[in-house]
Amino acid sequence: MNGILHLARTQLVTALRERITLFWFLIFPVFLLALMGFIFTNVGKTQDLTFEVTIVNLDRGTRGGSFGASVVETFRELATSSAPGHPSLFRLHEPEAGNDPHGYLADEIAALRIGKRAAVIVIPEDFSESLYAAAAGPKSADAPATLVTVHTSGGRTSSEMALGVIEQVVARVDQEILAKLGLFDAARAVTVDQQLIGAESQTFAYIDFLVPGVVVMGFFVAGLFSVPGTILFGRESRVLRRYWVTPLSVPRFLVGFSLGHLALCGVQFACVWILGRFAFGAHVKLFQPLAIAYLVLAIVTFLAIGFLVAALARTPGAGMAIANIINMPLMFLGGLFFPTGAMPPALRAIMLTNPVTYIADGLRASVGVSPSAYGHAASIGVPLAWILGCAVVAAFRLKWDVGR
Amino acid sequence: MKALRALVTAEAHIFVRDKASMTFTFLFPLLFIVIFGYLMGGVGTAEGAKVGLYVAPKVAAARLEAAVAEVGVADVVRIAAIPDLEKAIKDRKVDFGAEWDGTTLRFVYDVRRTQENFTFQELARGISARFELANQGRRAILDVRSVVEGGEARADWFTLVVPGILAFSILSAGLFAVAGHVTSMKQRRLVERLVVTPMRPVALLAAVVIVRLAVVFVSTLVTLSVAILLFHVPFHVNWFLYAVFLIAATLGTMGLGTILSLLVKQPSSASNLANVFSMLMLFLSGIYFPIEIMPAVLRELSLILPLRHMADVMRYVTGVMDMSALRFWVICGVFLAVGVGLLPILSRYVVRVDRR
């Protein structure tokens, strides 16, 4: 027993001392959780983003005034910071008095094309006349709208985001104008609301979906890379041969190695969970019997897959290449970070035979993040079948020493 | 010249026989393109969105249907009951739903589709604004006409990702040519045997550069072709600028590989460091996620990452995004200067005998 525990300790300490192992097994999952947590808990919010937007008002106005000036004023308000230290939504660029607006517009569009502006808004010359005409025109739904032209830059996310915001601002201005003209009765407005489904809890947050995914990813990467790494490098550098001249048997080595791996996964889990819980406020309850059972199942399944890779590869280089080829499809088609949707039959077949899919699904269902798509029988049965299959192949093919 | 030809042939054989290099250079970008093309193609565009519509019995549906049609979604599916609508959303048969009972218009989203719900919510806002006015017998009197200047107007998330993956392929090929291949030759003492021959170190480096350039050309062309043929990404490649950039970037990233190799004590550690370095850059350079949706500190950080600029240039030469000619040439010039400037250092590194 002592030998097994020593081996387990060696495995853990070696992993923690090796900077590269430390990066891939501990720092990388934590980094990924932090990055995706930051990004996707704020997606769609402009947060601290300030769009560089140009507005050129060419509106001649009418005797009744200029609607173009009102629109410009609305954008100027949005370009003013709402609170100290809080950036404004837009940094507005306008032609200075006396500047030729058409020449200025051409320069600004050139700046937009190369990414110096997110959008260029042009209020046309006949804007006010056209608005009055549209407002006074037939009430029928066929009256054409007056158009504000928004130039955006193709292939730039900032431009697309700015366009979305500008469209919302213009829609708001439209309703305000209609209301002022007595053409829109706010009291008769339709109630609009939204409902989120697909989670068992009504307080679902993306981070609750992400934390189990990153935990499973960590276990997957650890199993897939550390087993072939240890076995194949150990075999090639004849480290394993030194073990075999001691009283240590292969089964005892396996138990010790697996215990060490379990401990490494425990450390990894703790890091991810602490970050998710305390930095991002994840509420996912992973400390309950079924969830723990899934976590252990995940570790054992990926350990078995690691042994399968070690059994199939002749050299450490080949082992790493196989692990890398398997890594990406199984990870992304397993729905670890986002739910997977419609896909062609070949990818669907990979998804449906992928143990990661079932483990992630079962784990999320067990903690109440989302309902199980496959049921617990499949979520446990498929990984168990993988463990069995990998064990059989490894038992027949895995060589524990060079030349044997 | 004969020696160089022999070295190039040897280098090419080494590369072709090295399964790990072949995997990373050819298979990795292809796998990525295929998986992400099918999983995420169309994400971020209204044109690909499918809306499920439930209208309560005896309530007029025409105005809502017209409003949905106006925002330009790909498909509208009429659904007979609310539970069926929810099931269709959960099963991803539709992307989001709209329920109209005559007084309340409710939009229903799958909470797990975090990365797409923003687009669906934008569409929903457009639908509700049009529907609201139509309900009072009005249309918007003020609207937005969008004009795309430069770049690719049809660029969706996937169209932006493909040039990023190509840029990453170049980065990997350049970095690992030095911080993997050359360092491994040093580690295995192959370089020591070569430097005692009349071969000049620069000939070995030239052979490495020639083979890597050829590999980068072939691998990026294969990836580009698959993306265009299989997923119809709207690229308009400027082949001259493409070739200029590939040469400059490959040399520049080899220079970066040299720097990484000089930072570590053991040659074998260089590939580990390059691996970590490239993976961090992959996530922080706007390849997977647009830089604009990252926190401010990461946006600033991305400015100093070579991969960010490589991805931007690749988007420019594939016609996805516009860029000033000055910026293009400055980026290429910097990469070229780094590559060419560090070649003598790399040359000295190659012939330097490591302490035992």
Short mmCIF file of N, CA and C in Angstrom, two decimals, chain B residues 242-314:
data_model
loop_
_atom_site.label_atom_id
_atom_site.label_comp_id
_atom_site.label_asym_id
_atom_site.label_seq_id
_atom_site.Cartn_x
_atom_site.Cartn_y
_atom_site.Cartn_z
N TYR B 242 -1.19 38.62 -50.41
CA TYR B 242 -1.23 37.36 -49.67
C TYR B 242 0.19 36.75 -49.62
N ALA B 243 0.84 36.71 -50.79
CA ALA B 243 2.19 36.12 -50.86
C ALA B 243 3.19 36.95 -50.07
N VAL B 244 3.08 38.27 -50.20
CA VAL B 244 4.01 39.16 -49.47
C VAL B 244 3.86 38.93 -47.97
N PHE B 245 2.61 38.87 -47.53
CA PHE B 245 2.36 38.71 -46.10
C PHE B 245 2.86 37.36 -45.60
N LEU B 246 2.59 36.32 -46.37
CA LEU B 246 3.02 34.98 -45.94
C LEU B 246 4.54 34.92 -45.74
N ILE B 247 5.26 35.52 -46.67
CA ILE B 247 6.74 35.50 -46.57
C ILE B 247 7.18 36.30 -45.34
N ALA B 248 6.63 37.52 -45.22
CA ALA B 248 7.04 38.37 -44.09
C ALA B 248 6.66 37.73 -42.76
N ALA B 249 5.43 37.21 -42.68
CA ALA B 249 4.95 36.66 -41.40
C ALA B 249 5.69 35.39 -41.03
N THR B 250 5.99 34.55 -42.01
CA THR B 250 6.72 33.31 -41.69
C THR B 250 8.11 33.65 -41.16
N LEU B 251 8.77 34.59 -41.83
CA LEU B 251 10.11 34.99 -41.36
C LEU B 251 10.03 35.65 -39.98
N GLY B 252 9.02 36.51 -39.83
CA GLY B 252 8.86 37.23 -38.56
C GLY B 252 8.58 36.28 -37.41
N THR B 253 7.73 35.29 -37.65
CA THR B 253 7.41 34.36 -36.56
C THR B 253 8.59 33.42 -36.28
N MET B 254 9.41 33.20 -37.29
CA MET B 254 10.65 32.43 -37.03
C MET B 254 11.56 33.26 -36.12
N GLY B 255 11.54 34.57 -36.33
CA GLY B 255 12.31 35.46 -35.45
C GLY B 255 11.79 35.38 -34.02
N LEU B 256 10.45 35.34 -33.89
CA LEU B 256 9.87 35.21 -32.54
C LEU B 256 10.27 33.87 -31.92
N GLY B 257 10.29 32.84 -32.76
CA GLY B 257 10.73 31.52 -32.29
C GLY B 257 12.16 31.58 -31.79
N THR B 258 12.99 32.37 -32.47
CA THR B 258 14.39 32.53 -32.04
C THR B 258 14.45 33.17 -30.66
N ILE B 259 13.63 34.21 -30.48
CA ILE B 259 13.63 34.90 -29.18
C ILE B 259 13.23 33.92 -28.08
N LEU B 260 12.16 33.14 -28.33
CA LEU B 260 11.71 32.18 -27.32
C LEU B 260 12.79 31.15 -27.04
N SER B 261 13.49 30.72 -28.10
CA SER B 261 14.54 29.70 -27.91
C SER B 261 15.68 30.23 -27.08
N LEU B 262 15.93 31.54 -27.21
CA LEU B 262 17.03 32.13 -26.44
C LEU B 262 16.64 32.38 -24.98
N LEU B 263 15.33 32.39 -24.73
CA LEU B 263 14.86 32.67 -23.38
C LEU B 263 14.98 31.46 -22.45
N VAL B 264 15.03 30.27 -23.04
CA VAL B 264 15.02 29.06 -22.19
C VAL B 264 16.41 28.44 -22.13
N LYS B 265 16.64 27.69 -21.03
CA LYS B 265 17.96 27.07 -20.87
C LYS B 265 18.07 25.83 -21.73
N GLN B 266 17.03 25.00 -21.68
CA GLN B 266 17.04 23.75 -22.43
C GLN B 266 16.37 23.94 -23.78
N PRO B 267 16.98 23.51 -24.87
CA PRO B 267 16.32 23.65 -26.17
C PRO B 267 14.92 23.03 -26.20
N SER B 268 14.74 21.92 -25.49
CA SER B 268 13.43 21.24 -25.53
C SER B 268 12.33 22.09 -24.90
N SER B 269 12.72 22.99 -24.00
CA SER B 269 11.70 23.82 -23.34
C SER B 269 11.13 24.86 -24.30
N ALA B 270 11.87 25.15 -25.38
CA ALA B 270 11.43 26.20 -26.31
C ALA B 270 10.08 25.86 -26.93
N SER B 271 9.89 24.59 -27.31
CA SER B 271 8.61 24.23 -27.94
C SER B 271 7.47 24.32 -26.94
N ASN B 272 7.76 23.98 -25.68
CA ASN B 272 6.72 24.12 -24.65
C ASN B 272 6.32 25.58 -24.49
N LEU B 273 7.35 26.44 -24.44
CA LEU B 273 7.09 27.87 -24.28
C LEU B 273 6.32 28.41 -25.50
N ALA B 274 6.73 27.95 -26.68
CA ALA B 274 6.04 28.39 -27.91
C ALA B 274 4.59 27.94 -27.92
N ASN B 275 4.37 26.74 -27.42
CA ASN B 275 3.01 26.19 -27.33
C ASN B 275 2.12 27.05 -26.45
N VAL B 276 2.65 27.39 -25.26
CA VAL B 276 1.91 28.20 -24.30
C VAL B 276 1.65 29.60 -24.90
N PHE B 277 2.70 30.16 -25.45
CA PHE B 277 2.65 31.50 -26.02
C PHE B 277 1.61 31.57 -27.15
N SER B 278 1.64 30.57 -28.04
CA SER B 278 0.70 30.61 -29.18
C SER B 278 -0.72 30.36 -28.73
N MET B 279 -0.90 29.49 -27.74
CA MET B 279 -2.27 29.21 -27.27
C MET B 279 -2.88 30.44 -26.59
N LEU B 280 -2.08 31.14 -25.78
CA LEU B 280 -2.59 32.35 -25.14
C LEU B 280 -2.96 33.40 -26.19
N MET B 281 -2.08 33.51 -27.20
CA MET B 281 -2.36 34.50 -28.26
C MET B 281 -3.62 34.12 -29.04
N LEU B 282 -3.83 32.82 -29.22
CA LEU B 282 -5.00 32.36 -29.97
C LEU B 282 -6.30 32.88 -29.34
N PHE B 283 -6.31 32.89 -28.00
CA PHE B 283 -7.53 33.32 -27.32
C PHE B 283 -7.62 34.83 -27.14
N LEU B 284 -6.46 35.51 -27.17
CA LEU B 284 -6.49 36.94 -26.85
C LEU B 284 -6.36 37.84 -28.08
N SER B 285 -6.26 37.23 -29.26
CA SER B 285 -6.01 38.05 -30.45
C SER B 285 -7.23 38.21 -31.35
N GLY B 286 -8.38 37.88 -30.83
CA GLY B 286 -9.59 38.06 -31.64
C GLY B 286 -9.78 37.00 -32.70
N ILE B 287 -9.23 35.80 -32.46
CA ILE B 287 -9.42 34.72 -33.43
C ILE B 287 -10.76 34.04 -33.15
N TYR B 288 -10.98 33.58 -31.94
CA TYR B 288 -12.24 32.93 -31.57
C TYR B 288 -13.32 33.96 -31.24
N PHE B 289 -12.95 34.93 -30.42
CA PHE B 289 -13.93 35.92 -29.94
C PHE B 289 -13.49 37.30 -30.42
N PRO B 290 -14.44 38.10 -30.91
CA PRO B 290 -14.04 39.45 -31.35
C PRO B 290 -13.41 40.22 -30.19
N ILE B 291 -12.39 40.97 -30.52
CA ILE B 291 -11.68 41.75 -29.49
C ILE B 291 -12.63 42.73 -28.81
N GLU B 292 -13.59 43.23 -29.59
CA GLU B 292 -14.49 44.27 -29.06
C GLU B 292 -15.33 43.80 -27.88
N ILE B 293 -15.57 42.48 -27.78
CA ILE B 293 -16.41 42.04 -26.66
C ILE B 293 -15.56 41.62 -25.45
N MET B 294 -14.27 41.83 -25.54
CA MET B 294 -13.41 41.50 -24.40
C MET B 294 -13.32 42.69 -23.43
N PRO B 295 -12.94 42.42 -22.18
CA PRO B 295 -12.75 43.54 -21.24
C PRO B 295 -11.66 44.49 -21.76
N ALA B 296 -11.75 45.77 -21.33
CA ALA B 296 -10.85 46.81 -21.85
C ALA B 296 -9.38 46.43 -21.71
N VAL B 297 -9.01 45.82 -20.58
CA VAL B 297 -7.60 45.51 -20.35
C VAL B 297 -7.10 44.49 -21.38
N LEU B 298 -7.95 43.53 -21.73
CA LEU B 298 -7.54 42.53 -22.72
C LEU B 298 -7.50 43.13 -24.13
N ARG B 299 -8.38 44.11 -24.36
CA ARG B 299 -8.35 44.78 -25.67
C ARG B 299 -7.01 45.51 -25.85
N GLU B 300 -6.58 46.16 -24.77
CA GLU B 300 -5.29 46.87 -24.83
C GLU B 300 -4.14 45.88 -25.00
N LEU B 301 -4.23 44.78 -24.24
CA LEU B 301 -3.18 43.77 -24.29
C LEU B 301 -3.04 43.20 -25.71
N SER B 302 -4.18 43.03 -26.37
CA SER B 302 -4.15 42.41 -27.71
C SER B 302 -3.31 43.23 -28.70
N LEU B 303 -3.18 44.53 -28.43
CA LEU B 303 -2.44 45.39 -29.36
C LEU B 303 -0.96 45.02 -29.47
N ILE B 304 -0.44 44.40 -28.40
CA ILE B 304 0.99 44.04 -28.46
C ILE B 304 1.19 42.59 -28.91
N LEU B 305 0.11 41.90 -29.23
CA LEU B 305 0.25 40.50 -29.65
C LEU B 305 0.39 40.42 -31.17
N PRO B 306 1.45 39.79 -31.66
CA PRO B 306 1.65 39.71 -33.12
C PRO B 306 0.47 39.05 -33.83
N LEU B 307 -0.14 38.05 -33.18
CA LEU B 307 -1.21 37.32 -33.87
C LEU B 307 -2.41 38.21 -34.18
N ARG B 308 -2.65 39.19 -33.34
CA ARG B 308 -3.78 40.09 -33.60
C ARG B 308 -3.55 40.81 -34.93
N HIS B 309 -2.34 41.32 -35.13
CA HIS B 309 -2.04 42.06 -36.36
C HIS B 309 -1.98 41.11 -37.56
N MET B 310 -1.51 39.89 -37.31
CA MET B 310 -1.48 38.90 -38.40
C MET B 310 -2.90 38.57 -38.85
N ALA B 311 -3.80 38.41 -37.88
CA ALA B 311 -5.19 38.10 -38.23
C ALA B 311 -5.83 39.25 -39.00
N ASP B 312 -5.55 40.47 -38.56
CA ASP B 312 -6.10 41.64 -39.25
C ASP B 312 -5.61 41.69 -40.70
N VAL B 313 -4.31 41.45 -40.88
CA VAL B 313 -3.76 41.50 -42.23
C VAL B 313 -4.36 40.37 -43.08
N MET B 314 -4.50 39.19 -42.48
CA MET B 314 -5.08 38.07 -43.24
C MET B 314 -6.52 38.40 -43.66
#
